Amino acid sequence: MPTPPLSRRGAAMPPSPIRKLVPLADEAKARGVHVHHLNIGQPDVPTPPAFFEAVRAFPDRVLAYGHSAGLAAVREKMAAYYRRRGYEGIGPAEVTVTTAGSEAIQFALMATCDPGDEVLCFEPFYTNYNSYALEAGVTLRALTCRVEDGYHLPARDAIEAAVGPRTRAILCCSPNNPTGTVLARAEMEALAAVARAHDLFLLGDEAYREFVYGGAVHIGVLDLAGVADRAVLMDTLSKRYSLCGARVGCLVTRNADLGRAFLHLGMARLCPPSLEQYGALPLFDLGDDYFRSVQAEYQRRRDVVMEGLARIPGAYARTPEGAFYVMARLPVQDSGHFARWLLTDFRHEGETVMLAPGDGFYATPGRGHDEVRLAYVVGTAELRRAMDCLAAALKVYDGVG
Amino acid sequence: MPTPPLSRRGAAMPPSPIRKLVPLADEAKARGVHVHHLNIGQPDVPTPPAFFEAVRAFPDRVLAYGHSAGLAAVREKMAAYYRRRGYEGIGPAEVTVTTAGSEAIQFALMATCDPGDEVLCFEPFYTNYNSYALEAGVTLRALTCRVEDGYHLPARDAIEAAVGPRTRAILCCSPNNPTGTVLARAEMEALAAVARAHDLFLLGDEAYREFVYGGAVHIGVLDLAGVADRAVLMDTLSKRYSLCGARVGCLVTRNADLGRAFLHLGMARLCPPSLEQYGALPLFDLGDDYFRSVQAEYQRRRDVVMEGLARIPGAYARTPEGAFYVMARLPVQDSGHFARWLLTDFRHEGETVMLAPGDGFYATPGRGHDEVRLAYVVGTAELRRAMDCLAAALKVYDGVG
């Protein structure tokens, strides 16, 4: 009597390239090595105390189901935030609260694509897009962006040439994970033009929308003219308020049919976490001072990483305009091997670095093997030590693998 | 320039039949009518105070991502709970924490079925199975259970006859939502035998596993011999600890390949809510006294509902053995019309009742139109008033619709 086989998607569901080396990091720590975690986008910035204060003041005796589209007060606050950012006419009816950005992306893919359909995107991309696409039976058609171009988009004609008969949507991410690139207005408008010309939805992953440095300006999908019926903003509070564990995000669209589909998808899973939505309520009142101080800290960190990379022979990266990642080319042939070796065989003054290998951020086989993603989610002093560690490692790494 | 069309699944995603009448209930309340909510499985039992105490004592400054398979301490506590229930050898490695029972069902469907595959189930069933199946591209093949049989399962040969070449799993729910039926050991063993004979997974939705009354015994999929490689328990803390808004559930399986697929599906969405997992930790120490007092309360309520139904001419239900629902046949032709009419046109001493129409719990068109689901999630005094209300309504309802 055989064991039944998993589904193809169950068997093919990839482990997170950001998390799969965790067991090796745990072993390194057990050997007494200090591991600098630059592999995962978990900010060290404290969650604003107002969150915990609100949670402690939760007034109900029963932690009940909330509305499937999110607590009304949260939707009001979210809509007001987007109106402050210039998105006129966004009210609670245009906002669906999701179980963080992950579910926002899942809902957007399912509501716009059927199994067998295609979504156009740009690699390197947030690695979990692969998993969401596999879950939904959707194929990602990825156009490659290059480190030499600062991972900015290919020209419009190249994008247009990739649109096929099953293409249903364009998925973009700015500020970008993993590259930190902030798309210029002209790039965003080119995407909008392609979406209009080929009758596609335009899905914007804007998890890092408040993390933009040095005069760069974030342009979101709702900033664009002429795409009200096809633009979907996918957002989360995870990074904005250092609230990754709360699992609170949202979808915003002016397309009422899509909004209804999001509500019905939401009804299927009943509601996002109630208590953590309640805790998030006061955060919307923090104002722009909060963002400015966080931005200043991340900009200092980015500069430390770039200085560190500049001192490493053969390393290459263009200074990213946003998010808290740098995608860098390193003088290695297999960054997966290098990342494992850092954890298993290397230490520098009792320390090592954990990186995310680049290939996990590409759909095209063979790409990204000389790249890594660095998340600057620790303070500048630790970052300096981490970059020293990385430089020391590359001096002795023999490149095999 | 046309607006792009939604996907078929986005357009077809049904609203929750349990929630779709909420706007009418809101209007009734605005007119000053008191609405008895028997439509939704939201217990009024207070969440154990230990949950809120733990949340208030949360020690970290950053609400960070947790492990994708759930907090280690939660998995330990969950495994210990199942071992106390007699499931030998269940350790944390067999447990994947999910964002409540909803995600447990979604993960189980995706890891066992590809788009186009079939799952065998029994109607009436938990209405959101329809949505999860549509999301996953899976077809539900539903065998009908009848009120006259107390919604117990059809004979084994009828079940076996429904297995087709694309059938990948059997999905059962005991204690059942919406019927309250608790499957007997012989019924569960018949399902196990069919699963073995046809190489199928056996998926058990056991959200109500602690709610069993009057000597009935809950038999779960992990109680069965010979299905270690194909049994998947889908569970949640929502009902067990009146914790619906927390979104904490789990998957349990002894099939390590499935467990790995669940972990990878979990990695895609990063983690379940961290703070609410932390709050749930002390609940596992409550012990069986807690369950006994809650069970006694629900059994009293069930008896009030059954007494009320017995006084209504033409109403019919068999006394359910578990959960906190009764599925009843009423002397109406269209229970959807009746449920709307209760909210829009009826009041009895300033009160009315909100019910879940039966057809939403069936996959077969035309079934359930003379049935409703009653959730006994309010105290016995309110339940008596609600049942009086229902009796009064059926005296004057003209049956049109």
mmCIF file of N, CA and C in Angstrom, chain A residues 50-162:
data_model
loop_
_atom_site.group_PDB
_atom_site.id
_atom_site.type_symbol
_atom_site.label_atom_id
_atom_site.label_comp_id
_atom_site.label_asym_id
_atom_site.label_seq_id
_atom_site.Cartn_x
_atom_site.Cartn_y
_atom_site.Cartn_z
ATOM 1 N N ALA A 50 3.353 52.620 21.615
ATOM 2 C CA ALA A 50 1.899 52.815 21.554
ATOM 3 C C ALA A 50 1.174 51.528 21.148
ATOM 4 N N PHE A 51 1.851 50.684 20.353
ATOM 5 C CA PHE A 51 1.243 49.407 19.975
ATOM 6 C C PHE A 51 0.978 48.556 21.213
ATOM 7 N N PHE A 52 2.016 48.393 22.027
ATOM 8 C CA PHE A 52 1.869 47.521 23.207
ATOM 9 C C PHE A 52 0.908 48.139 24.226
ATOM 10 N N GLU A 53 0.916 49.474 24.310
ATOM 11 C CA GLU A 53 -0.017 50.129 25.231
ATOM 12 C C GLU A 53 -1.462 49.882 24.809
ATOM 13 N N ALA A 54 -1.712 49.971 23.513
ATOM 14 C CA ALA A 54 -3.081 49.726 23.026
ATOM 15 C C ALA A 54 -3.485 48.278 23.276
ATOM 16 N N VAL A 55 -2.567 47.368 23.021
ATOM 17 C CA VAL A 55 -2.877 45.953 23.239
ATOM 18 C C VAL A 55 -3.221 45.708 24.713
ATOM 19 N N ARG A 56 -2.436 46.338 25.598
ATOM 20 C CA ARG A 56 -2.679 46.129 27.029
ATOM 21 C C ARG A 56 -4.024 46.708 27.451
ATOM 22 N N ALA A 57 -4.512 47.698 26.707
ATOM 23 C CA ALA A 57 -5.786 48.334 27.061
ATOM 24 C C ALA A 57 -6.980 47.711 26.329
ATOM 25 N N PHE A 58 -6.765 46.586 25.640
ATOM 26 C CA PHE A 58 -7.857 45.958 24.881
ATOM 27 C C PHE A 58 -9.062 45.742 25.803
ATOM 28 N N PRO A 59 -10.236 46.257 25.433
ATOM 29 C CA PRO A 59 -11.319 46.326 26.410
ATOM 30 C C PRO A 59 -12.234 45.099 26.477
ATOM 31 N N ASP A 60 -12.193 44.201 25.512
ATOM 32 C CA ASP A 60 -13.215 43.142 25.447
ATOM 33 C C ASP A 60 -12.813 41.919 26.260
ATOM 34 N N ARG A 61 -13.836 41.161 26.673
ATOM 35 C CA ARG A 61 -13.584 39.908 27.396
ATOM 36 C C ARG A 61 -13.403 38.744 26.435
ATOM 37 N N VAL A 62 -13.928 38.915 25.221
ATOM 38 C CA VAL A 62 -13.831 37.861 24.206
ATOM 39 C C VAL A 62 -12.995 38.393 23.047
ATOM 40 N N LEU A 63 -11.988 37.639 22.646
ATOM 41 C CA LEU A 63 -11.221 38.022 21.454
ATOM 42 C C LEU A 63 -11.961 37.438 20.249
ATOM 43 N N ALA A 64 -12.879 38.222 19.722
ATOM 44 C CA ALA A 64 -13.843 37.723 18.738
ATOM 45 C C ALA A 64 -13.348 37.920 17.313
ATOM 46 N N TYR A 65 -14.009 37.228 16.386
ATOM 47 C CA TYR A 65 -13.821 37.511 14.969
ATOM 48 C C TYR A 65 -14.056 38.997 14.723
ATOM 49 N N GLY A 66 -13.226 39.581 13.883
ATOM 50 C CA GLY A 66 -13.500 40.924 13.411
ATOM 51 C C GLY A 66 -14.156 40.852 12.038
ATOM 52 N N HIS A 67 -14.409 42.018 11.451
ATOM 53 C CA HIS A 67 -14.945 42.085 10.093
ATOM 54 C C HIS A 67 -13.938 41.455 9.134
ATOM 55 N N SER A 68 -14.453 40.777 8.113
ATOM 56 C CA SER A 68 -13.564 40.101 7.161
ATOM 57 C C SER A 68 -12.669 41.071 6.390
ATOM 58 N N ALA A 69 -13.127 42.305 6.221
ATOM 59 C CA ALA A 69 -12.310 43.311 5.529
ATOM 60 C C ALA A 69 -11.456 44.108 6.504
ATOM 61 N N GLY A 70 -11.461 43.691 7.758
ATOM 62 C CA GLY A 70 -10.659 44.400 8.760
ATOM 63 C C GLY A 70 -11.525 45.237 9.674
ATOM 64 N N LEU A 71 -10.987 45.576 10.847
ATOM 65 C CA LEU A 71 -11.731 46.422 11.787
ATOM 66 C C LEU A 71 -12.022 47.767 11.123
ATOM 67 N N ALA A 72 -13.246 48.245 11.293
ATOM 68 C CA ALA A 72 -13.658 49.494 10.639
ATOM 69 C C ALA A 72 -12.700 50.634 10.993
ATOM 70 N N ALA A 73 -12.293 50.711 12.254
ATOM 71 C CA ALA A 73 -11.416 51.805 12.679
ATOM 72 C C ALA A 73 -10.055 51.714 11.985
ATOM 73 N N VAL A 74 -9.579 50.503 11.760
ATOM 74 C CA VAL A 74 -8.295 50.335 11.069
ATOM 75 C C VAL A 74 -8.426 50.773 9.615
ATOM 76 N N ARG A 75 -9.524 50.386 8.985
ATOM 77 C CA ARG A 75 -9.711 50.784 7.578
ATOM 78 C C ARG A 75 -9.801 52.308 7.450
ATOM 79 N N GLU A 76 -10.474 52.960 8.399
ATOM 80 C CA GLU A 76 -10.556 54.431 8.402
ATOM 81 C C GLU A 76 -9.164 55.048 8.507
ATOM 82 N N LYS A 77 -8.375 54.540 9.444
ATOM 83 C CA LYS A 77 -7.032 55.095 9.662
ATOM 84 C C LYS A 77 -6.136 54.850 8.442
ATOM 85 N N MET A 78 -6.269 53.657 7.860
ATOM 86 C CA MET A 78 -5.457 53.360 6.677
ATOM 87 C C MET A 78 -5.829 54.301 5.537
ATOM 88 N N ALA A 79 -7.130 54.476 5.314
ATOM 89 C CA ALA A 79 -7.576 55.353 4.223
ATOM 90 C C ALA A 79 -7.074 56.776 4.444
ATOM 91 N N ALA A 80 -7.123 57.237 5.688
ATOM 92 C CA ALA A 80 -6.655 58.596 5.984
ATOM 93 C C ALA A 80 -5.150 58.710 5.710
ATOM 94 N N TYR A 81 -4.400 57.659 6.035
ATOM 95 C CA TYR A 81 -2.955 57.658 5.741
ATOM 96 C C TYR A 81 -2.724 57.828 4.244
ATOM 97 N N TYR A 82 -3.465 57.102 3.414
ATOM 98 C CA TYR A 82 -3.249 57.212 1.967
ATOM 99 C C TYR A 82 -3.702 58.575 1.447
ATOM 100 N N ARG A 83 -4.769 59.127 2.021
ATOM 101 C CA ARG A 83 -5.180 60.463 1.594
ATOM 102 C C ARG A 83 -4.096 61.482 1.941
ATOM 103 N N ARG A 84 -3.479 61.336 3.119
ATOM 104 C CA ARG A 84 -2.367 62.240 3.475
ATOM 105 C C ARG A 84 -1.224 62.096 2.473
ATOM 106 N N ARG A 85 -1.076 60.922 1.890
ATOM 107 C CA ARG A 85 -0.019 60.707 0.905
ATOM 108 C C ARG A 85 -0.464 61.151 -0.495
ATOM 109 N N GLY A 86 -1.659 61.755 -0.576
ATOM 110 C CA GLY A 86 -2.086 62.352 -1.838
ATOM 111 C C GLY A 86 -3.038 61.506 -2.669
ATOM 112 N N TYR A 87 -3.508 60.389 -2.127
ATOM 113 C CA TYR A 87 -4.398 59.524 -2.909
ATOM 114 C C TYR A 87 -5.836 59.950 -2.649
ATOM 115 N N GLU A 88 -6.290 60.873 -3.456
ATOM 116 C CA GLU A 88 -7.623 61.440 -3.244
ATOM 117 C C GLU A 88 -8.710 60.383 -3.399
ATOM 118 N N GLY A 89 -9.724 60.553 -2.596
ATOM 119 C CA GLY A 89 -10.900 59.695 -2.752
ATOM 120 C C GLY A 89 -10.752 58.303 -2.176
ATOM 121 N N ILE A 90 -9.619 58.020 -1.531
ATOM 122 C CA ILE A 90 -9.476 56.696 -0.899
ATOM 123 C C ILE A 90 -10.182 56.735 0.456
ATOM 124 N N GLY A 91 -11.245 55.959 0.567
ATOM 125 C CA GLY A 91 -11.955 55.816 1.834
ATOM 126 C C GLY A 91 -11.868 54.379 2.292
ATOM 127 N N PRO A 92 -12.496 54.077 3.409
ATOM 128 C CA PRO A 92 -12.435 52.693 3.918
ATOM 129 C C PRO A 92 -12.977 51.677 2.921
ATOM 130 N N ALA A 93 -13.882 52.088 2.037
ATOM 131 C CA ALA A 93 -14.441 51.137 1.069
ATOM 132 C C ALA A 93 -13.393 50.656 0.070
ATOM 133 N N GLU A 94 -12.328 51.428 -0.099
ATOM 134 C CA GLU A 94 -11.279 51.049 -1.051
ATOM 135 C C GLU A 94 -10.187 50.199 -0.391
ATOM 136 N N VAL A 95 -10.281 50.000 0.928
ATOM 137 C CA VAL A 95 -9.224 49.332 1.691
ATOM 138 C C VAL A 95 -9.721 47.985 2.223
ATOM 139 N N THR A 96 -8.977 46.938 1.994
ATOM 140 C CA THR A 96 -9.236 45.631 2.604
ATOM 141 C C THR A 96 -8.038 45.281 3.473
ATOM 142 N N VAL A 97 -8.262 45.102 4.758
ATOM 143 C CA VAL A 97 -7.162 44.705 5.643
ATOM 144 C C VAL A 97 -6.847 43.234 5.397
ATOM 145 N N THR A 98 -5.565 42.927 5.306
ATOM 146 C CA THR A 98 -5.125 41.551 5.051
ATOM 147 C C THR A 98 -4.211 41.075 6.182
ATOM 148 N N THR A 99 -4.017 39.758 6.216
ATOM 149 C CA THR A 99 -3.077 39.183 7.166
ATOM 150 C C THR A 99 -1.670 39.429 6.615
ATOM 151 N N ALA A 100 -1.268 40.694 6.733
ATOM 152 C CA ALA A 100 0.030 41.212 6.306
ATOM 153 C C ALA A 100 0.158 41.260 4.777
ATOM 154 N N GLY A 101 1.325 41.714 4.340
ATOM 155 C CA GLY A 101 1.568 41.857 2.913
ATOM 156 C C GLY A 101 1.516 40.536 2.178
ATOM 157 N N SER A 102 1.879 39.456 2.852
ATOM 158 C CA SER A 102 1.846 38.132 2.221
ATOM 159 C C SER A 102 0.457 37.850 1.673
ATOM 160 N N GLU A 103 -0.538 38.015 2.512
ATOM 161 C CA GLU A 103 -1.895 37.720 2.066
ATOM 162 C C GLU A 103 -2.381 38.745 1.039
ATOM 163 N N ALA A 104 -1.908 39.978 1.141
ATOM 164 C CA ALA A 104 -2.291 40.977 0.136
ATOM 165 C C ALA A 104 -1.839 40.511 -1.255
ATOM 166 N N ILE A 105 -0.615 40.008 -1.348
ATOM 167 C CA ILE A 105 -0.109 39.533 -2.638
ATOM 168 C C ILE A 105 -0.888 38.294 -3.087
ATOM 169 N N GLN A 106 -1.143 37.374 -2.157
ATOM 170 C CA GLN A 106 -1.902 36.167 -2.502
ATOM 171 C C GLN A 106 -3.294 36.526 -3.039
ATOM 172 N N PHE A 107 -3.996 37.429 -2.344
ATOM 173 C CA PHE A 107 -5.336 37.818 -2.795
ATOM 174 C C PHE A 107 -5.274 38.480 -4.174
ATOM 175 N N ALA A 108 -4.296 39.347 -4.369
ATOM 176 C CA ALA A 108 -4.207 40.061 -5.646
ATOM 177 C C ALA A 108 -3.957 39.080 -6.786
ATOM 178 N N LEU A 109 -3.075 38.099 -6.557
ATOM 179 C CA LEU A 109 -2.815 37.108 -7.622
ATOM 180 C C LEU A 109 -4.072 36.289 -7.910
ATOM 181 N N MET A 110 -4.766 35.844 -6.860
ATOM 182 C CA MET A 110 -5.930 34.976 -7.072
ATOM 183 C C MET A 110 -7.090 35.723 -7.724
ATOM 184 N N ALA A 111 -7.258 36.985 -7.391
ATOM 185 C CA ALA A 111 -8.401 37.737 -7.927
ATOM 186 C C ALA A 111 -8.174 38.196 -9.358
ATOM 187 N N THR A 112 -6.908 38.200 -9.798
ATOM 188 C CA THR A 112 -6.632 38.666 -11.156
ATOM 189 C C THR A 112 -6.228 37.532 -12.096
ATOM 190 N N CYS A 113 -5.818 36.396 -11.552
ATOM 191 C CA CYS A 113 -5.303 35.298 -12.385
ATOM 192 C C CYS A 113 -5.978 33.979 -12.044
ATOM 193 N N ASP A 114 -6.202 33.173 -13.069
ATOM 194 C CA ASP A 114 -6.611 31.787 -12.895
ATOM 195 C C ASP A 114 -5.392 30.894 -13.093
ATOM 196 N N PRO A 115 -5.494 29.626 -12.654
ATOM 197 C CA PRO A 115 -4.384 28.701 -12.912
ATOM 198 C C PRO A 115 -4.037 28.681 -14.403
ATOM 199 N N GLY A 116 -2.764 28.777 -14.710
ATOM 200 C CA GLY A 116 -2.311 28.820 -16.095
ATOM 201 C C GLY A 116 -2.036 30.221 -16.608
ATOM 202 N N ASP A 117 -2.546 31.237 -15.916
ATOM 203 C CA ASP A 117 -2.288 32.611 -16.336
ATOM 204 C C ASP A 117 -0.868 33.036 -15.949
ATOM 205 N N GLU A 118 -0.446 34.163 -16.555
ATOM 206 C CA GLU A 118 0.907 34.675 -16.324
ATOM 207 C C GLU A 118 0.906 36.069 -15.714
ATOM 208 N N VAL A 119 1.929 36.328 -14.912
ATOM 209 C CA VAL A 119 2.164 37.666 -14.375
ATOM 210 C C VAL A 119 3.568 38.088 -14.780
ATOM 211 N N LEU A 120 3.655 39.293 -15.287
ATOM 212 C CA LEU A 120 4.940 39.858 -15.677
ATOM 213 C C LEU A 120 5.586 40.491 -14.453
ATOM 214 N N CYS A 121 6.856 40.168 -14.208
ATOM 215 C CA CYS A 121 7.540 40.802 -13.084
ATOM 216 C C CYS A 121 9.006 40.993 -13.444
ATOM 217 N N PHE A 122 9.763 41.474 -12.495
ATOM 218 C CA PHE A 122 11.142 41.868 -12.768
ATOM 219 C C PHE A 122 12.052 41.214 -11.736
ATOM 220 N N GLU A 123 13.050 40.505 -12.240
ATOM 221 C CA GLU A 123 13.985 39.855 -11.318
ATOM 222 C C GLU A 123 15.255 40.671 -11.220
ATOM 223 N N PRO A 124 15.960 40.631 -10.086
ATOM 224 C CA PRO A 124 15.620 39.878 -8.877
ATOM 225 C C PRO A 124 14.352 40.420 -8.219
ATOM 226 N N PHE A 125 13.571 39.490 -7.627
ATOM 227 C CA PHE A 125 12.324 39.904 -6.951
ATOM 228 C C PHE A 125 12.217 39.234 -5.589
ATOM 229 N N TYR A 126 11.297 39.753 -4.807
ATOM 230 C CA TYR A 126 11.012 39.195 -3.477
ATOM 231 C C TYR A 126 10.733 37.709 -3.645
ATOM 232 N N THR A 127 11.574 36.910 -3.038
ATOM 233 C CA THR A 127 11.631 35.492 -3.321
ATOM 234 C C THR A 127 10.301 34.771 -3.120
ATOM 235 N N ASN A 128 9.471 35.259 -2.202
ATOM 236 C CA ASN A 128 8.210 34.562 -1.948
ATOM 237 C C ASN A 128 7.179 34.719 -3.066
ATOM 238 N N TYR A 129 7.432 35.617 -4.018
ATOM 239 C CA TYR A 129 6.551 35.659 -5.202
ATOM 240 C C TYR A 129 6.489 34.273 -5.854
ATOM 241 N N ASN A 130 7.633 33.586 -5.875
ATOM 242 C CA ASN A 130 7.649 32.232 -6.448
ATOM 243 C C ASN A 130 6.629 31.336 -5.755
ATOM 244 N N SER A 131 6.582 31.401 -4.439
ATOM 245 C CA SER A 131 5.678 30.535 -3.680
ATOM 246 C C SER A 131 4.222 30.930 -3.896
ATOM 247 N N TYR A 132 3.942 32.233 -3.863
ATOM 248 C CA TYR A 132 2.551 32.665 -4.056
ATOM 249 C C TYR A 132 2.059 32.266 -5.440
ATOM 250 N N ALA A 133 2.947 32.393 -6.441
ATOM 251 C CA ALA A 133 2.561 32.023 -7.804
ATOM 252 C C ALA A 133 2.284 30.523 -7.891
ATOM 253 N N LEU A 134 3.140 29.739 -7.269
ATOM 254 C CA LEU A 134 2.956 28.289 -7.275
ATOM 255 C C LEU A 134 1.646 27.921 -6.567
ATOM 256 N N GLU A 135 1.370 28.544 -5.448
ATOM 257 C CA GLU A 135 0.108 28.302 -4.739
ATOM 258 C C GLU A 135 -1.089 28.579 -5.645
ATOM 259 N N ALA A 136 -1.016 29.682 -6.377
ATOM 260 C CA ALA A 136 -2.156 30.114 -7.185
ATOM 261 C C ALA A 136 -2.177 29.480 -8.570
ATOM 262 N N GLY A 137 -1.174 28.671 -8.899
ATOM 263 C CA GLY A 137 -1.112 28.065 -10.233
ATOM 264 C C GLY A 137 -0.738 29.059 -11.315
ATOM 265 N N VAL A 138 -0.091 30.147 -10.924
ATOM 266 C CA VAL A 138 0.238 31.237 -11.846
ATOM 267 C C VAL A 138 1.716 31.146 -12.227
ATOM 268 N N THR A 139 2.024 31.477 -13.478
ATOM 269 C CA THR A 139 3.406 31.487 -13.941
ATOM 270 C C THR A 139 3.967 32.901 -13.876
ATOM 271 N N LEU A 140 5.144 33.041 -13.269
ATOM 272 C CA LEU A 140 5.826 34.340 -13.277
ATOM 273 C C LEU A 140 6.697 34.429 -14.522
ATOM 274 N N ARG A 141 6.503 35.500 -15.276
ATOM 275 C CA ARG A 141 7.356 35.759 -16.442
ATOM 276 C C ARG A 141 8.245 36.918 -16.044
ATOM 277 N N ALA A 142 9.528 36.634 -15.776
ATOM 278 C CA ALA A 142 10.404 37.634 -15.162
ATOM 279 C C ALA A 142 11.370 38.228 -16.161
ATOM 280 N N LEU A 143 11.377 39.542 -16.257
ATOM 281 C CA LEU A 143 12.383 40.262 -17.024
ATOM 282 C C LEU A 143 13.543 40.593 -16.092
ATOM 283 N N THR A 144 14.753 40.453 -16.607
ATOM 284 C CA THR A 144 15.926 40.609 -15.746
ATOM 285 C C THR A 144 16.389 42.062 -15.670
ATOM 286 N N CYS A 145 16.602 42.526 -14.440
ATOM 287 C CA CYS A 145 17.248 43.822 -14.217
ATOM 288 C C CYS A 145 18.683 43.548 -13.785
ATOM 289 N N ARG A 146 19.589 44.503 -14.075
ATOM 290 C CA ARG A 146 21.010 44.223 -13.897
ATOM 291 C C ARG A 146 21.636 45.166 -12.881
ATOM 292 N N VAL A 147 22.594 44.614 -12.148
ATOM 293 C CA VAL A 147 23.278 45.412 -11.132
ATOM 294 C C VAL A 147 23.895 46.665 -11.748
ATOM 295 N N GLU A 148 24.404 46.562 -12.999
ATOM 296 C CA GLU A 148 25.040 47.718 -13.652
ATOM 297 C C GLU A 148 24.053 48.865 -13.866
ATOM 298 N N ASP A 149 22.756 48.529 -13.976
ATOM 299 C CA ASP A 149 21.730 49.560 -14.150
ATOM 300 C C ASP A 149 21.103 49.966 -12.818
ATOM 301 N N GLY A 150 21.709 49.542 -11.724
ATOM 302 C CA GLY A 150 21.092 49.801 -10.422
ATOM 303 C C GLY A 150 19.752 49.094 -10.319
ATOM 304 N N TYR A 151 19.607 48.013 -11.070
ATOM 305 C CA TYR A 151 18.370 47.200 -11.087
ATOM 306 C C TYR A 151 17.140 48.024 -11.496
ATOM 307 N N HIS A 152 17.355 49.063 -12.289
ATOM 308 C CA HIS A 152 16.192 49.769 -12.839
ATOM 309 C C HIS A 152 15.620 48.943 -13.986
ATOM 310 N N LEU A 153 14.417 49.326 -14.446
ATOM 311 C CA LEU A 153 13.666 48.474 -15.373
ATOM 312 C C LEU A 153 14.237 48.498 -16.778
ATOM 313 N N PRO A 154 14.015 47.435 -17.535
ATOM 314 C CA PRO A 154 14.332 47.457 -18.958
ATOM 315 C C PRO A 154 13.438 48.481 -19.666
ATOM 316 N N ALA A 155 13.771 48.767 -20.918
ATOM 317 C CA ALA A 155 12.993 49.736 -21.690
ATOM 318 C C ALA A 155 11.587 49.199 -21.969
ATOM 319 N N ARG A 156 10.665 50.141 -22.244
ATOM 320 C CA ARG A 156 9.270 49.781 -22.423
ATOM 321 C C ARG A 156 9.063 48.724 -23.497
ATOM 322 N N ASP A 157 9.812 48.814 -24.599
ATOM 323 C CA ASP A 157 9.566 47.836 -25.680
ATOM 324 C C ASP A 157 9.939 46.421 -25.243
ATOM 325 N N ALA A 158 10.961 46.310 -24.411
ATOM 326 C CA ALA A 158 11.326 44.977 -23.902
ATOM 327 C C ALA A 158 10.232 44.442 -22.976
ATOM 328 N N ILE A 159 9.639 45.328 -22.198
ATOM 329 C CA ILE A 159 8.545 44.907 -21.306
ATOM 330 C C ILE A 159 7.360 44.469 -22.146
ATOM 331 N N GLU A 160 7.042 45.281 -23.135
ATOM 332 C CA GLU A 160 5.884 44.988 -23.976
ATOM 333 C C GLU A 160 6.056 43.665 -24.733
ATOM 334 N N ALA A 161 7.296 43.390 -25.136
ATOM 335 C CA ALA A 161 7.555 42.159 -25.889
ATOM 336 C C ALA A 161 7.315 40.920 -25.038
ATOM 337 N N ALA A 162 7.328 41.087 -23.718
ATOM 338 C CA ALA A 162 7.154 39.930 -22.832
ATOM 339 C C ALA A 162 5.687 39.655 -22.512
#
